[in-house]
Every structure is written in structure tokens, then in C-alpha cells.
Amino acid sequence: MSASPPRLSPLGDSALLIVFGDRIDPALNRRAVALSNALADLPGVTDRVPAYASLTLHYDPGVWSHDGLVETVMPYLADEGGTALEDRHLLIPVCYGGEHGPDLDEVARHCGLAPDEVIARHSSGEYRVYFLGFTPGFAYLGGLDPDLATPRRAAPRSSVPAGAVGIAGEQTGVYPQTSPGGWRLIGRTPLRLFDPLREPPCLLAPGDRLRFVPIGPDEFESRLRGEAS
Amino acid sequence: MIRVEHPGLLSTLQDLGRPGCQHMGVTPGGAMDGYSAAIANALVGNPPAAAVLEMTLQGPRLSFERGAWVSLTGADLSAELDGRPLACWRPVWLPAGSRLGFGRPRLGCRAYLAVAGGFEVTAVLGSRSTDLRAGFGGLGGRPLGKGDVIKAGESTLALPDNPSRPCVPAWSAAWNRALPLECPARLRLIPGPDWQDLPDEDRRALETDAFRVGQASDRMGLRLEGPPLHPVSAAERLSAGVTFGTLQLPPDGQPILLGVDRQTTGGYPVLGTVASVDHPRLAQLRPGETVRFEPIPVERAQTLYRIRALQLRRLRTGLDLRWPLNSPSS
């Protein structure tokens, strides 16, 4: 299947929006990520922001005109992702249930599954990081088993700890920092997804593929201490 | 050393922001009115990237334990030095023991205080800007609080003849051509793909004076209130990149104008994005103010940007020539 040509439009006078399609599709996302990587050395472009099926380039209008940037980017658009970088595969340890996953039983009830089955299905899937957004380090993941889809809590929690793994509708995700939140929490990872003082600050990057690996509470505690030190 | 006696409504340390981090979901942030902030720095001989204090509507009360050259730009928040009106858009020497306060907000929304040497805080991800939502940068990711002490860096400027008295040079920055605060505000807009899908009456409403800035407005975005606009399309939107000045249309028909602390992506239809040259006016909008939009082509907006950048460079050069101030009162 030949892909439709990307649509380019100005997002104001200092950003260019490149849209590859209108659906959540790994192939479209791969093109956005590949183009972002291909343009990494373009001077005068301050930010390259991939999303589900688009790439936004933020640029200095003192360096580029809209037409000039479009002309420069055009030759790269013919590439339909054939030369994309190798996806990274990451394992995210998660302590499911108990105090770290207070909504696991509710999710199991909602889905008509045993809690262990929820864990088994959540940790057997492979997830794609489409992009980061919403808050620093938050990854929009694709690949949740549709049988695990559960609506948000009616009343959000005032504080969800960093590393909490949750389900909201057909999405699953990890809270990068402690914040209020309404997702159903099924577990928690000891990994720090975002730390502005670390290099690199983000554990995940667009295009990454990841799996969740169940760990016990003891391993959780020791790895949490390891991350903090 | 500057002691915070009262923090004001919302006072945060800001600089040029954190470009290069949006792919991580980190907003660029920075001074909302980057133009006024740049002039504040230029007035006291600071580099453009020095941190300034952004003050919103109700300014703070600050006491200066050491003498310092400072400058105030942006909104007119009725600045007072030891109870007497203080001139803005020019350098001012505050002797040790000075107390800087603010009264009624007269014009605009955000004022900027620069101190020679810049405010000293640790840079996070390359910037001293306060990211309030993510909770880092500036003073530990939070606004000024009562009792805070903020430090200024080393100043290279000459002291006035008599450092124990306030000193206000006779010259100031010619700023008002570039920051017109007249009402109603006119914001030039580069139309987005969804602009043409608006019914004529809705485009007319945006181009005349039908929308006011709502109370629920902050550095993340401004809520606009007016006749509900019609949804532009039933098609589902995928989240995609947005930027400072992007005009979004949520399902309730009341547009949102995104600020510097916006999220990096958004899923609402995009009507357009305000031209950079009008970002300072956007930043100075206060709740209740009327706003109208004027569609312009991107090429025109970029020409206006370059003219503005040139004006700012000229102004900087002119101000740099004023220093060192050996006898500033003459």
C-alpha cells in the first residue's frame, strides 16, 4: 500500500506541522520518528516533536522562511520509513497489585478476569512509545490488550506516586512524576521515567518498544532505593 | 540579596525558556512577554539569557539588602520605591535598604524586573525558567514565597556617584511602538487548516470584538469567552504539536489561546496561531479584555518578526552604548 503524501502547514510563523495521516498507526508514527531523526542536524530548528502521526518542527524565523524550510524538508518526505533507526526494546519492571496497584482488583472485576490474568495479559503485550507529552516524560503507549480497557476513576486521586502504572480507557501508561490522576492503578515501576537533572532526562523516547516485567515487592523496594541513590 | 516581604499574586523567575526539550514533553516556558523581558535585561547591561522576575497583576514587595541597578518593564503595576512612584523602562539604582512595592495594576498583565547581574538560580535543562506544572526550574519550580531570599549575580556596571541615594538616569528605552497596549487588542493570526472550515459568522466574530479573555487564564493558556463557535469538523483529531499563540477550538465552542506553559501537543482543532510579533500583546492580555484577530499570511508574519528582531537589536546596541554610567544623573 502506497502511503498518501504528507500534509504540510504553517503552525504560526515559527513552526511547521507535517501530518502523515489521521489514525494511530505504528507505520505512520515510524515515519514521523524517522523524519525527526533525519532532520536532527538541521540548524535553526530548535525542537522536533513527533506525535501519533505527525512531526512538528519549531524553528527560528530569523533563520528559515516557511517556504525555505518546506523546500528543505521535501526531499526527506519521499522516504517512507525504510531507513528508520532500529527500534529500541526496553523492559520496565512493575510490581503489580497490593499497595502499588490499588485498582488491580477493580480492573479485574470490570474486565471479568482474575487479577493474575490481568497481570499476565498486561505484561505479555509489547507496547510502542508513540510520543512523549502531556507532562515531562509521559509516554503515549499503544498496544494495550483491548480486553483490559477500563474507564477512569469517577473521582481522580489527589496524589498518584511517580512510577504508577495505570489504565484509562484503551490506554495504559506510567506516571513520570507524583501528580493528581484518575487512571486505574494496577502497579508501579521503581524506574524513574523523568529526571530533569539526569542525562538523558527521559528513559523513553518516541519509537521505543517496551514490555512490562512483573517483579515482587522486595525487588521493587531494592530497585527503588537503587534509583534514588 | 533580595528579600521577599510579600510574593504578590504570581511572581516567578523566567528567562528565554527551555527550547530543545519539547520531544520529552517539557514545555519551553520562559518569560511570557519575551520582548519586555529582553528590554529589562538590556537596560541593566545583562545578557539576553539572564533570569528576570515575571510579576502578574499584583506585584510583590521586595527589600534590597544591597544596592543594585534594576529595571522594570512590561505591564504598569504602579511600581513604588519606598512609597513613591518609580519610573519604568529605564535603569534605576536602588540603594541598600530600598523597598520595592507595587500598587494597582494600571495597564497590561505582566511586569518584568531585571537586576544587574541577573537573578542567580541553578539552571535545569539549560534554563532558569520556573516550570510551575512540572515543578522544576527557578526557585525549585515554584513562585516566590514570603521570606524567600533571591540572589543577584555580579554586576559589571559602574556605581552611581552617590550609592546611598536612588538614581534615575534621564534616558529610557523607546518601547511603546513595539508594545502597544491599546484596547481592544488586535492579534495577527496565521490561519491553520481549520480556519477555512469555520462558518462566515464565526470568522467575523473572531475578527471583530466579540471575544473577551476569561478569568481562567494563566501562563498555560487564555480562555476566550464569546458567542459559541460551531465545531469545525466531526472528524476525530489526533494529538499533534502546538505552540505559543495557537488558537484551539474545544467542543464547547469557546476558544483557547495557548501560552508559554502550554502542553507540547494538543488534540483540539487548530484555528490558527498568533504571529510572534504579537506575542507580547498576547502576554499582556488581562481577564475581561476584548481581543480580535486579524488573519495574515505566514510570509507577512515572518517579515514582521524580522523587523521586530532588528528593532530589538538596535535598541540593545543603543542601550549598551549608555553603559558604563559614570555620571548617570547628568
PDB file of C-alpha atoms in Angstrom, chain A residues 76-220:
ATOM      1  CA  TYR A  76      13.158  13.750   3.093  1.00  0.00           C
ATOM      2  CA  LEU A  77       9.419  13.115   2.763  1.00  0.00           C
ATOM      3  CA  ALA A  78       9.816  10.657  -0.095  1.00  0.00           C
ATOM      4  CA  ASP A  79      11.391   8.228   2.366  1.00  0.00           C
ATOM      5  CA  GLU A  80       8.548   6.147   3.765  1.00  0.00           C
ATOM      6  CA  GLY A  81      10.383   4.934   6.817  1.00  0.00           C
ATOM      7  CA  GLY A  82      12.546   2.319   5.113  1.00  0.00           C
ATOM      8  CA  THR A  83      15.672   3.741   6.695  1.00  0.00           C
ATOM      9  CA  ALA A  84      14.216   4.257  10.162  1.00  0.00           C
ATOM     10  CA  LEU A  85      16.606   3.647  13.005  1.00  0.00           C
ATOM     11  CA  GLU A  86      16.374   0.289  14.728  1.00  0.00           C
ATOM     12  CA  ASP A  87      13.658   0.477  17.427  1.00  0.00           C
ATOM     13  CA  ARG A  88      14.943   0.199  20.982  1.00  0.00           C
ATOM     14  CA  HIS A  89      13.474  -2.610  23.080  1.00  0.00           C
ATOM     15  CA  LEU A  90      13.131  -1.855  26.787  1.00  0.00           C
ATOM     16  CA  LEU A  91      11.934  -3.842  29.802  1.00  0.00           C
ATOM     17  CA  ILE A  92      10.009  -1.992  32.518  1.00  0.00           C
ATOM     18  CA  PRO A  93       9.825  -3.855  35.849  1.00  0.00           C
ATOM     19  CA  VAL A  94       6.423  -3.496  37.517  1.00  0.00           C
ATOM     20  CA  CYS A  95       5.210  -4.590  40.931  1.00  0.00           C
ATOM     21  CA  TYR A  96       1.554  -5.391  40.245  1.00  0.00           C
ATOM     22  CA  GLY A  97      -1.293  -5.244  42.757  1.00  0.00           C
ATOM     23  CA  GLY A  98      -1.172  -4.735  46.519  1.00  0.00           C
ATOM     24  CA  GLU A  99      -0.290  -1.265  47.765  1.00  0.00           C
ATOM     25  CA  HIS A 100       1.384  -0.436  44.439  1.00  0.00           C
ATOM     26  CA  GLY A 101      -1.656  -1.362  42.347  1.00  0.00           C
ATOM     27  CA  PRO A 102      -4.691  -0.474  44.444  1.00  0.00           C
ATOM     28  CA  ASP A 103      -7.126  -0.698  41.491  1.00  0.00           C
ATOM     29  CA  LEU A 104      -5.990  -4.103  40.168  1.00  0.00           C
ATOM     30  CA  ASP A 105      -8.987  -5.945  41.648  1.00  0.00           C
ATOM     31  CA  GLU A 106     -11.415  -3.359  40.275  1.00  0.00           C
ATOM     32  CA  VAL A 107      -9.889  -3.609  36.809  1.00  0.00           C
ATOM     33  CA  ALA A 108     -10.112  -7.416  37.021  1.00  0.00           C
ATOM     34  CA  ARG A 109     -13.784  -7.223  38.031  1.00  0.00           C
ATOM     35  CA  HIS A 110     -14.556  -4.736  35.252  1.00  0.00           C
ATOM     36  CA  CYS A 111     -12.886  -6.951  32.647  1.00  0.00           C
ATOM     37  CA  GLY A 112     -14.318 -10.189  34.008  1.00  0.00           C
ATOM     38  CA  LEU A 113     -10.826 -11.613  34.528  1.00  0.00           C
ATOM     39  CA  ALA A 114      -8.881 -12.890  37.521  1.00  0.00           C
ATOM     40  CA  PRO A 115      -6.298 -10.356  38.826  1.00  0.00           C
ATOM     41  CA  ASP A 116      -3.490 -12.729  37.824  1.00  0.00           C
ATOM     42  CA  GLU A 117      -4.898 -12.850  34.307  1.00  0.00           C
ATOM     43  CA  VAL A 118      -4.859  -9.028  34.140  1.00  0.00           C
ATOM     44  CA  ILE A 119      -1.193  -9.092  35.163  1.00  0.00           C
ATOM     45  CA  ALA A 120      -0.416 -11.867  32.687  1.00  0.00           C
ATOM     46  CA  ARG A 121      -2.057 -10.008  29.809  1.00  0.00           C
ATOM     47  CA  HIS A 122      -0.650  -6.590  30.707  1.00  0.00           C
ATOM     48  CA  SER A 123       2.873  -7.976  30.961  1.00  0.00           C
ATOM     49  CA  SER A 124       2.708 -10.137  27.849  1.00  0.00           C
ATOM     50  CA  GLY A 125       1.952  -7.335  25.417  1.00  0.00           C
ATOM     51  CA  GLU A 126       4.505  -5.293  23.510  1.00  0.00           C
ATOM     52  CA  TYR A 127       3.878  -1.567  23.625  1.00  0.00           C
ATOM     53  CA  ARG A 128       5.023   1.168  21.294  1.00  0.00           C
ATOM     54  CA  VAL A 129       6.025   4.594  22.583  1.00  0.00           C
ATOM     55  CA  TYR A 130       4.249   6.827  20.068  1.00  0.00           C
ATOM     56  CA  PHE A 131       5.451  10.052  21.621  1.00  0.00           C
ATOM     57  CA  LEU A 132       6.041  11.915  24.879  1.00  0.00           C
ATOM     58  CA  GLY A 133       3.744  14.691  26.014  1.00  0.00           C
ATOM     59  CA  PHE A 134       1.097  15.810  28.492  1.00  0.00           C
ATOM     60  CA  THR A 135       3.724  16.082  31.248  1.00  0.00           C
ATOM     61  CA  PRO A 136       7.523  15.708  31.060  1.00  0.00           C
ATOM     62  CA  GLY A 137       8.412  12.090  30.354  1.00  0.00           C
ATOM     63  CA  PHE A 138       4.843  10.838  29.912  1.00  0.00           C
ATOM     64  CA  ALA A 139       4.719   8.260  27.100  1.00  0.00           C
ATOM     65  CA  TYR A 140       1.661   7.749  24.935  1.00  0.00           C
ATOM     66  CA  LEU A 141       1.723   3.957  24.545  1.00  0.00           C
ATOM     67  CA  GLY A 142      -0.064   1.806  22.015  1.00  0.00           C
ATOM     68  CA  GLY A 143      -0.706  -1.905  22.302  1.00  0.00           C
ATOM     69  CA  LEU A 144      -2.946  -2.425  25.322  1.00  0.00           C
ATOM     70  CA  ASP A 145      -4.954  -5.665  25.138  1.00  0.00           C
ATOM     71  CA  PRO A 146      -8.481  -4.354  24.365  1.00  0.00           C
ATOM     72  CA  ASP A 147      -9.893  -6.766  26.963  1.00  0.00           C
ATOM     73  CA  LEU A 148      -8.114  -4.714  29.654  1.00  0.00           C
ATOM     74  CA  ALA A 149      -9.775  -1.412  28.719  1.00  0.00           C
ATOM     75  CA  THR A 150     -11.292   0.149  31.847  1.00  0.00           C
ATOM     76  CA  PRO A 151     -12.721   3.658  32.258  1.00  0.00           C
ATOM     77  CA  ARG A 152     -11.007   6.205  34.507  1.00  0.00           C
ATOM     78  CA  ARG A 153     -11.959   6.526  38.129  1.00  0.00           C
ATOM     79  CA  ALA A 154     -15.005   8.721  38.714  1.00  0.00           C
ATOM     80  CA  ALA A 155     -13.021  10.803  41.217  1.00  0.00           C
ATOM     81  CA  PRO A 156      -9.310  11.348  40.499  1.00  0.00           C
ATOM     82  CA  ARG A 157      -6.788  10.755  43.271  1.00  0.00           C
ATOM     83  CA  SER A 158      -5.194  13.909  44.640  1.00  0.00           C
ATOM     84  CA  SER A 159      -1.771  12.262  44.537  1.00  0.00           C
ATOM     85  CA  VAL A 160      -0.506   9.401  42.404  1.00  0.00           C
ATOM     86  CA  PRO A 161       3.125   8.390  43.019  1.00  0.00           C
ATOM     87  CA  ALA A 162       5.789   8.623  40.314  1.00  0.00           C
ATOM     88  CA  GLY A 163       6.120   5.296  38.542  1.00  0.00           C
ATOM     89  CA  ALA A 164       2.461   4.313  38.976  1.00  0.00           C
ATOM     90  CA  VAL A 165       1.243   2.143  36.096  1.00  0.00           C
ATOM     91  CA  GLY A 166      -2.368   2.698  35.145  1.00  0.00           C
ATOM     92  CA  ILE A 167      -5.134   2.063  32.655  1.00  0.00           C
ATOM     93  CA  ALA A 168      -7.519   4.726  31.316  1.00  0.00           C
ATOM     94  CA  GLY A 169      -9.925   3.597  28.626  1.00  0.00           C
ATOM     95  CA  GLU A 170      -7.899   1.830  25.950  1.00  0.00           C
ATOM     96  CA  GLN A 171      -4.651   3.418  27.084  1.00  0.00           C
ATOM     97  CA  THR A 172      -2.020   2.266  29.524  1.00  0.00           C
ATOM     98  CA  GLY A 173       0.757   4.464  30.851  1.00  0.00           C
ATOM     99  CA  VAL A 174       3.207   5.279  33.597  1.00  0.00           C
ATOM    100  CA  TYR A 175       3.058   8.459  35.708  1.00  0.00           C
ATOM    101  CA  PRO A 176       6.500  10.080  35.337  1.00  0.00           C
ATOM    102  CA  GLN A 177       6.138  12.155  38.497  1.00  0.00           C
ATOM    103  CA  THR A 178       3.907  12.371  41.527  1.00  0.00           C
ATOM    104  CA  SER A 179       0.749  14.191  40.473  1.00  0.00           C
ATOM    105  CA  PRO A 180      -3.030  14.087  40.765  1.00  0.00           C
ATOM    106  CA  GLY A 181      -4.573  11.495  38.450  1.00  0.00           C
ATOM    107  CA  GLY A 182      -7.645   9.484  37.562  1.00  0.00           C
ATOM    108  CA  TRP A 183      -6.145   6.391  35.950  1.00  0.00           C
ATOM    109  CA  ARG A 184      -6.840   2.933  37.400  1.00  0.00           C
ATOM    110  CA  LEU A 185      -3.593   1.969  39.084  1.00  0.00           C
ATOM    111  CA  ILE A 186      -2.582  -1.655  38.627  1.00  0.00           C
ATOM    112  CA  GLY A 187       1.085  -1.499  39.608  1.00  0.00           C
ATOM    113  CA  ARG A 188       4.194   0.625  39.966  1.00  0.00           C
ATOM    114  CA  THR A 189       7.668   0.637  38.452  1.00  0.00           C
ATOM    115  CA  PRO A 190      10.717   1.561  40.524  1.00  0.00           C
ATOM    116  CA  LEU A 191      12.297   3.192  37.454  1.00  0.00           C
ATOM    117  CA  ARG A 192      12.407   6.961  37.188  1.00  0.00           C
ATOM    118  CA  LEU A 193      10.913   7.840  33.833  1.00  0.00           C
ATOM    119  CA  PHE A 194      11.876  11.502  34.040  1.00  0.00           C
ATOM    120  CA  ASP A 195      14.551  13.332  35.980  1.00  0.00           C
ATOM    121  CA  PRO A 196      15.485  16.808  34.731  1.00  0.00           C
ATOM    122  CA  LEU A 197      18.884  16.525  36.426  1.00  0.00           C
ATOM    123  CA  ARG A 198      19.792  13.224  34.750  1.00  0.00           C
ATOM    124  CA  GLU A 199      21.297  12.736  31.294  1.00  0.00           C
ATOM    125  CA  PRO A 200      19.261  11.757  29.409  1.00  0.00           C
ATOM    126  CA  PRO A 201      16.325  13.122  31.420  1.00  0.00           C
ATOM    127  CA  CYS A 202      13.827  10.711  29.815  1.00  0.00           C
ATOM    128  CA  LEU A 203      14.024   6.947  29.995  1.00  0.00           C
ATOM    129  CA  LEU A 204      11.732   6.533  26.990  1.00  0.00           C
ATOM    130  CA  ALA A 205      11.843   8.010  23.511  1.00  0.00           C
ATOM    131  CA  PRO A 206       9.380   8.041  20.616  1.00  0.00           C
ATOM    132  CA  GLY A 207       9.611   4.790  18.645  1.00  0.00           C
ATOM    133  CA  ASP A 208      10.762   2.699  21.622  1.00  0.00           C
ATOM    134  CA  ARG A 209       9.143  -0.686  22.154  1.00  0.00           C
ATOM    135  CA  LEU A 210       8.674  -1.914  25.657  1.00  0.00           C
ATOM    136  CA  ARG A 211       7.380  -4.740  27.789  1.00  0.00           C
ATOM    137  CA  PHE A 212       6.339  -4.745  31.431  1.00  0.00           C
ATOM    138  CA  VAL A 213       8.015  -7.407  33.568  1.00  0.00           C
ATOM    139  CA  PRO A 214       6.309  -8.428  36.845  1.00  0.00           C
ATOM    140  CA  ILE A 215       8.516  -8.133  39.955  1.00  0.00           C
ATOM    141  CA  GLY A 216       7.781  -8.741  43.636  1.00  0.00           C
ATOM    142  CA  PRO A 217       7.528  -6.097  46.376  1.00  0.00           C
ATOM    143  CA  ASP A 218      11.042  -6.867  47.697  1.00  0.00           C
ATOM    144  CA  GLU A 219      12.675  -6.375  44.330  1.00  0.00           C
ATOM    145  CA  PHE A 220      10.571  -3.231  43.886  1.00  0.00           C
TER     146      PHE A 220
END
